[in-house]
Amino acid sequence: MQLEGQVAIVTGAGRGIGRAIALELARLGAGIVVAEVNQETAAETAREVEQLGQRAMAIRVDVTRPADRQAMVDQTMRTFGRIDVLINNAGIYRSAAHLDITEEHWDSVLAVNSKAVLFCSLAVLPHMLAARRGVIVNLASMAGKVPSTTALPYAVSKAAVISLTRSLAAAYARDGIRVNCVCPGFVETDMWAQLDREVGVEQLGRQPGEYVRERIASVPLGRAAQPEDIAHVIGFLTTGKASYMTGQAINVTGGLVMY
Ligand code: NAD
């Protein structure tokens, strides 16, 4: 129970990796704020956290909306009185051939995946600075480290997460605040099913499931990640066991990316 008595906000925790992170941090002893745009899935995750014996609060938050971000922080402080951990997990995936990328596509992906990561961090930082402690973990992706021919704005949005992670880490290390990000590879979630449909079937004309199978066959460890594979690494990063780590972009890719 290395996070006993602590409080963690997890964005996009209604399903997939975010849900697994919420449950992992609850197992480590933290109370959880499920900040999610889908009210129903948020409530489900909150119930599961409570079943693990931890306090939970579900808040409907669209991370792209300034008023929602402020409400997320204010309600957390009112209910729990502290914010120890922020996990910026909410993200969206969209694909398009380069020549089909529109300004709307670019803006929508960067708004959720990059801009909201910065502004959720800026919303919690005053409280972490006052406490002179805090941990932020951002969901980047291996897509932020390698070129993309099918989802350029997504790749750029994740490269931005790696960059802003380093800048925040450098700025606040002396205030006792650590900021890291993780770069998952292929994780079996709804987002991955969407990728099979949009890239595999619609862009490349493959049979359903074929593109995903090919991508998984290229993973050195021989399988896709489960959400828990990512959640375990994030759990570690939030605890004192990672107290000498900040500004890092940790690959959790089954060996696909090694730099
Ligand atoms: P997912 O689509 O299964 O879940 C994303 C969650 O975020 C959903 O519950 C959704 O409702 C929520 N969300 C979306 N937009 C939101 C908004 N504006 N405000 C609040 N909540 C919002 O995705 P996932 O696969 O669990 O991915 C989680 C994170 O991990 C994302 O940042 C994603 O880019 C990253 N990632 C995923 C993979 C993968 O293979 N699945 C790989 C690398 C990185």
Short mmCIF file of C-alpha atoms and ligand atoms in Angstrom, two decimals:
data_model
loop_
_atom_site.label_atom_id
_atom_site.label_comp_id
_atom_site.label_asym_id
_atom_site.label_seq_id
_atom_site.Cartn_x
_atom_site.Cartn_y
_atom_site.Cartn_z
CA MET A 1 0.00 0.00 0.00
CA GLN A 2 2.64 2.47 -1.09
CA LEU A 3 0.08 5.17 -1.92
CA GLU A 4 -1.89 4.81 1.31
CA GLY A 5 -3.68 8.05 2.22
CA GLN A 6 -2.90 9.61 -1.16
CA VAL A 7 -5.30 10.84 -3.85
CA ALA A 8 -4.89 10.31 -7.60
CA ILE A 9 -6.81 11.88 -10.47
CA VAL A 10 -6.93 9.64 -13.56
CA THR A 11 -8.34 11.19 -16.74
CA GLY A 12 -10.16 8.97 -19.25
CA ALA A 13 -10.44 6.25 -16.61
CA GLY A 14 -13.80 4.89 -17.80
CA ARG A 15 -12.26 2.12 -19.87
CA GLY A 16 -9.05 0.70 -21.34
CA ILE A 17 -5.67 1.72 -19.96
CA GLY A 18 -7.13 4.50 -17.77
CA ARG A 19 -9.46 2.09 -16.00
CA ALA A 20 -6.57 -0.34 -15.38
CA ILE A 21 -4.48 2.53 -13.96
CA ALA A 22 -7.31 3.60 -11.62
CA LEU A 23 -7.59 0.05 -10.26
CA GLU A 24 -3.81 -0.36 -9.94
CA LEU A 25 -3.43 2.89 -7.99
CA ALA A 26 -6.38 1.88 -5.79
CA ARG A 27 -4.61 -1.44 -5.06
CA LEU A 28 -1.56 0.61 -4.07
CA GLY A 29 -3.80 2.41 -1.55
CA ALA A 30 -4.83 5.65 -3.26
CA GLY A 31 -8.28 7.24 -3.34
CA ILE A 32 -9.24 7.74 -6.98
CA VAL A 33 -10.89 10.57 -8.90
CA VAL A 34 -12.23 9.16 -12.17
CA ALA A 35 -12.23 12.16 -14.54
CA GLU A 36 -13.96 10.95 -17.67
CA VAL A 37 -16.15 12.39 -20.42
CA ASN A 38 -18.44 9.33 -20.34
CA GLN A 39 -20.45 9.51 -17.12
CA GLU A 40 -21.61 5.86 -17.21
CA THR A 41 -18.19 4.28 -17.62
CA ALA A 42 -16.78 6.73 -15.05
CA ALA A 43 -19.34 5.52 -12.50
CA GLU A 44 -18.48 1.87 -13.27
CA THR A 45 -14.77 2.42 -12.67
CA ALA A 46 -15.54 4.31 -9.45
CA ARG A 47 -17.65 1.36 -8.25
CA GLU A 48 -14.79 -1.05 -8.98
CA VAL A 49 -12.38 1.15 -7.03
CA GLU A 50 -14.77 1.12 -4.07
CA GLN A 51 -14.96 -2.69 -4.31
CA LEU A 52 -11.20 -2.66 -3.76
CA GLY A 53 -11.84 -0.79 -0.50
CA GLN A 54 -10.73 2.68 -1.62
CA ARG A 55 -12.59 5.97 -1.84
CA ALA A 56 -13.62 6.98 -5.34
CA MET A 57 -15.30 9.93 -7.01
CA ALA A 58 -16.52 9.98 -10.60
CA ILE A 59 -16.61 13.40 -12.27
CA ARG A 60 -17.78 14.11 -15.80
CA VAL A 61 -14.81 15.94 -17.31
CA ASP A 62 -14.05 16.81 -20.90
CA VAL A 63 -10.33 17.52 -20.55
CA THR A 64 -10.46 20.01 -23.45
CA ARG A 65 -12.83 22.32 -21.49
CA PRO A 66 -11.21 24.80 -19.09
CA ALA A 67 -14.29 24.90 -16.82
CA ASP A 68 -14.31 21.08 -16.55
CA ARG A 69 -10.60 21.00 -15.67
CA GLN A 70 -11.10 23.59 -12.94
CA ALA A 71 -14.16 21.73 -11.59
CA MET A 72 -12.09 18.51 -11.53
CA VAL A 73 -9.47 20.16 -9.32
CA ASP A 74 -11.93 22.08 -7.14
CA GLN A 75 -14.16 19.05 -6.48
CA THR A 76 -11.14 16.89 -5.68
CA MET A 77 -9.86 19.44 -3.18
CA ARG A 78 -13.33 19.84 -1.62
CA THR A 79 -13.87 16.08 -1.30
CA PHE A 80 -10.39 14.77 -0.54
CA GLY A 81 -8.42 17.88 0.47
CA ARG A 82 -5.33 16.89 -1.52
CA ILE A 83 -4.00 15.90 -4.96
CA ASP A 84 -0.91 13.69 -4.86
CA VAL A 85 -0.98 12.16 -8.33
CA LEU A 86 -2.30 13.18 -11.75
CA ILE A 87 -2.40 10.66 -14.57
CA ASN A 88 -3.06 12.35 -17.93
CA ASN A 89 -4.44 9.31 -19.73
CA ALA A 90 -7.43 10.63 -21.77
CA GLY A 91 -6.59 10.47 -25.45
CA ILE A 92 -8.13 9.98 -28.87
CA TYR A 93 -6.88 8.26 -31.99
CA ARG A 94 -7.63 9.34 -35.54
CA SER A 95 -5.98 8.21 -38.73
CA ALA A 96 -5.77 9.60 -42.27
CA ALA A 97 -3.38 9.44 -45.19
CA HIS A 98 -1.16 12.54 -45.06
CA LEU A 99 -2.89 14.22 -48.03
CA ASP A 100 -6.29 13.76 -46.35
CA ILE A 101 -5.37 15.42 -43.05
CA THR A 102 -7.64 18.41 -42.39
CA GLU A 103 -7.13 21.28 -39.97
CA GLU A 104 -10.11 19.98 -37.99
CA HIS A 105 -8.42 16.56 -37.68
CA TRP A 106 -5.13 18.11 -36.50
CA ASP A 107 -6.87 20.47 -34.03
CA SER A 108 -9.11 17.79 -32.51
CA VAL A 109 -6.26 15.33 -31.90
CA LEU A 110 -3.84 17.88 -30.49
CA ALA A 111 -6.58 19.43 -28.31
CA VAL A 112 -7.13 16.20 -26.35
CA ASN A 113 -3.75 14.48 -26.60
CA SER A 114 -1.39 17.43 -26.06
CA LYS A 115 -3.05 20.71 -25.07
CA ALA A 116 -5.29 19.14 -22.40
CA VAL A 117 -2.31 17.25 -20.94
CA LEU A 118 -0.53 20.54 -20.36
CA PHE A 119 -3.58 22.37 -19.03
CA CYS A 120 -4.69 19.54 -16.70
CA SER A 121 -1.14 19.61 -15.32
CA LEU A 122 -1.24 23.39 -14.89
CA ALA A 123 -4.58 23.03 -13.06
CA VAL A 124 -3.16 20.65 -10.41
CA LEU A 125 0.33 22.16 -10.13
CA PRO A 126 -0.57 25.04 -7.75
CA HIS A 127 -1.78 22.44 -5.21
CA MET A 128 1.30 20.25 -5.69
CA LEU A 129 3.56 23.30 -5.37
CA ALA A 130 1.83 24.30 -2.13
CA ALA A 131 2.34 20.75 -0.79
CA ARG A 132 5.91 20.66 -2.20
CA ARG A 133 5.24 17.16 -3.51
CA GLY A 134 3.42 15.50 -6.38
CA VAL A 135 3.65 13.06 -9.25
CA ILE A 136 2.39 13.50 -12.81
CA VAL A 137 2.44 10.67 -15.33
CA ASN A 138 1.40 11.31 -18.92
CA LEU A 139 0.34 8.80 -21.56
CA ALA A 140 2.55 9.36 -24.58
CA SER A 141 3.05 6.49 -27.06
CA MET A 142 5.75 4.83 -29.10
CA ALA A 143 4.01 6.78 -31.88
CA GLY A 144 5.70 9.86 -30.41
CA LYS A 145 9.13 8.37 -31.13
CA VAL A 146 8.74 6.77 -34.57
CA PRO A 147 7.45 8.10 -37.91
CA SER A 148 3.84 7.49 -38.90
CA THR A 149 2.42 7.09 -42.42
CA THR A 150 -1.17 6.61 -41.22
CA ALA A 151 -1.72 8.94 -38.22
CA LEU A 152 0.66 11.90 -38.38
CA PRO A 153 -1.30 14.25 -36.05
CA TYR A 154 -1.56 11.47 -33.43
CA ALA A 155 2.21 10.88 -33.65
CA VAL A 156 2.92 14.62 -33.31
CA SER A 157 0.50 14.87 -30.38
CA LYS A 158 2.43 12.14 -28.53
CA ALA A 159 5.84 13.67 -29.37
CA ALA A 160 4.47 16.87 -27.81
CA VAL A 161 3.61 14.92 -24.64
CA ILE A 162 7.20 13.68 -24.40
CA SER A 163 8.48 17.24 -24.82
CA LEU A 164 6.12 18.86 -22.34
CA THR A 165 6.85 16.08 -19.83
CA ARG A 166 10.55 16.99 -19.94
CA SER A 167 9.90 20.74 -19.66
CA LEU A 168 7.58 20.34 -16.66
CA ALA A 169 9.98 17.87 -15.03
CA ALA A 170 12.88 20.29 -15.39
CA ALA A 171 10.85 23.22 -14.06
CA TYR A 172 9.47 21.55 -10.92
CA ALA A 173 12.05 18.97 -9.84
CA ARG A 174 13.33 21.24 -7.07
CA ASP A 175 9.77 21.63 -5.78
CA GLY A 176 9.50 17.89 -5.11
CA ILE A 177 7.35 17.23 -8.17
CA ARG A 178 8.21 14.41 -10.57
CA VAL A 179 6.84 14.29 -14.12
CA ASN A 180 7.29 11.25 -16.37
CA CYS A 181 5.52 9.72 -19.34
CA VAL A 182 5.06 6.20 -20.64
CA CYS A 183 5.18 5.17 -24.29
CA PRO A 184 3.05 2.07 -24.80
CA GLY A 185 3.22 -0.02 -27.98
CA PHE A 186 0.17 -2.07 -29.01
CA VAL A 187 -2.32 -2.35 -26.17
CA GLU A 188 -5.51 -4.37 -26.57
CA THR A 189 -8.24 -1.77 -25.93
CA ASP A 190 -11.17 -0.26 -27.81
CA MET A 191 -8.72 2.23 -29.33
CA TRP A 192 -6.81 -0.67 -30.86
CA ALA A 193 -10.03 -2.10 -32.38
CA GLN A 194 -10.65 1.36 -33.90
CA LEU A 195 -7.13 1.34 -35.37
CA ASP A 196 -7.77 -2.04 -37.02
CA ARG A 197 -10.98 -0.67 -38.56
CA GLU A 198 -9.70 2.74 -39.69
CA VAL A 199 -6.15 1.89 -40.75
CA GLY A 200 -6.36 -1.83 -41.54
CA VAL A 201 -9.73 -2.10 -43.21
CA GLU A 202 -10.51 1.45 -44.46
CA GLN A 203 -7.04 2.80 -45.38
CA LEU A 204 -5.14 -0.36 -46.33
CA GLY A 205 -8.01 -2.59 -47.50
CA ARG A 206 -7.15 -5.51 -45.19
CA GLN A 207 -9.59 -8.04 -43.71
CA PRO A 208 -10.88 -7.22 -40.18
CA GLY A 209 -8.27 -8.29 -37.61
CA GLU A 210 -5.51 -8.82 -40.20
CA TYR A 211 -3.66 -5.53 -39.64
CA VAL A 212 -3.64 -5.97 -35.87
CA ARG A 213 -2.37 -9.57 -36.18
CA GLU A 214 0.48 -8.41 -38.43
CA ARG A 215 1.46 -5.62 -36.05
CA ILE A 216 1.41 -7.98 -33.07
CA ALA A 217 3.54 -10.52 -34.95
CA SER A 218 6.27 -7.85 -35.16
CA VAL A 219 6.50 -7.46 -31.36
CA PRO A 220 9.72 -9.08 -30.04
CA LEU A 221 7.97 -10.34 -26.88
CA GLY A 222 5.39 -11.99 -29.15
CA ARG A 223 2.13 -10.52 -27.85
CA ALA A 224 0.11 -7.34 -27.57
CA ALA A 225 0.11 -5.54 -24.21
CA GLN A 226 -2.85 -5.78 -21.88
CA PRO A 227 -3.91 -2.52 -20.14
CA GLU A 228 -2.47 -3.94 -16.90
CA ASP A 229 1.02 -4.15 -18.45
CA ILE A 230 0.95 -0.36 -18.77
CA ALA A 231 -0.80 0.22 -15.44
CA HIS A 232 1.89 -1.71 -13.53
CA VAL A 233 4.65 0.54 -14.88
CA ILE A 234 2.61 3.66 -14.12
CA GLY A 235 1.91 2.35 -10.62
CA PHE A 236 5.66 2.01 -10.05
CA LEU A 237 6.30 5.55 -11.36
CA THR A 238 3.81 7.00 -8.84
CA THR A 239 5.46 5.38 -5.81
CA GLY A 240 8.54 6.28 -3.79
CA LYS A 241 10.36 3.41 -5.51
CA ALA A 242 10.68 5.73 -8.54
CA SER A 243 11.71 8.74 -6.42
CA TYR A 244 14.92 9.31 -8.46
CA MET A 245 13.14 9.32 -11.83
CA THR A 246 11.83 12.42 -13.55
CA GLY A 247 11.57 13.69 -17.13
CA GLN A 248 11.59 10.16 -18.58
CA ALA A 249 9.69 8.66 -21.52
CA ILE A 250 9.51 4.96 -20.64
CA ASN A 251 8.82 2.46 -23.43
CA VAL A 252 6.37 -0.33 -22.64
CA THR A 253 6.38 -1.85 -26.11
CA GLY A 254 7.35 -5.51 -25.76
CA GLY A 255 10.71 -4.56 -27.27
CA LEU A 256 9.37 -2.89 -30.44
CA VAL A 257 11.04 0.43 -29.65
CA MET A 258 14.29 0.48 -27.72
CA TYR A 259 15.26 4.16 -27.64
P1 NAD B 1 -9.59 4.17 -25.13
O1 NAD B 1 -10.12 4.87 -26.34
O2 NAD B 1 -9.95 2.74 -24.91
O3 NAD B 1 -9.98 5.00 -23.82
C1 NAD B 1 -9.82 6.39 -23.76
C2 NAD B 1 -10.69 6.95 -22.66
O4 NAD B 1 -10.50 8.38 -22.64
C3 NAD B 1 -12.19 6.70 -22.90
O5 NAD B 1 -12.80 6.29 -21.70
C4 NAD B 1 -12.70 8.05 -23.37
O6 NAD B 1 -14.07 8.26 -23.06
C5 NAD B 1 -11.78 9.00 -22.61
N1 NAD B 1 -11.71 10.31 -23.25
C6 NAD B 1 -11.54 10.58 -24.57
N2 NAD B 1 -11.58 11.89 -24.78
C7 NAD B 1 -11.79 12.48 -23.58
C8 NAD B 1 -11.91 13.83 -23.16
N3 NAD B 1 -11.89 14.85 -24.03
N4 NAD B 1 -12.07 14.08 -21.84
C9 NAD B 1 -12.11 13.06 -20.94
N5 NAD B 1 -12.03 11.76 -21.29
C10 NAD B 1 -11.85 11.47 -22.59
O7 NAD B 1 -8.00 4.38 -25.20
P2 NAD B 1 -6.80 3.54 -24.51
O8 NAD B 1 -6.32 2.56 -25.51
O9 NAD B 1 -7.17 3.08 -23.15
O10 NAD B 1 -5.71 4.69 -24.43
C11 NAD B 1 -5.45 5.45 -23.25
C12 NAD B 1 -4.25 6.34 -23.50
O11 NAD B 1 -3.12 5.54 -23.89
C13 NAD B 1 -4.45 7.34 -24.65
O12 NAD B 1 -3.81 8.56 -24.34
C14 NAD B 1 -3.77 6.66 -25.81
O13 NAD B 1 -3.37 7.59 -26.81
C15 NAD B 1 -2.60 6.00 -25.13
N6 NAD B 1 -2.04 4.86 -25.88
C16 NAD B 1 -2.81 3.78 -26.24
C17 NAD B 1 -2.24 2.75 -26.97
C18 NAD B 1 -3.02 1.53 -27.39
O14 NAD B 1 -2.47 0.70 -28.14
N7 NAD B 1 -4.27 1.34 -26.97
C19 NAD B 1 -0.89 2.81 -27.33
C20 NAD B 1 -0.14 3.91 -26.96
C21 NAD B 1 -0.73 4.95 -26.22
#
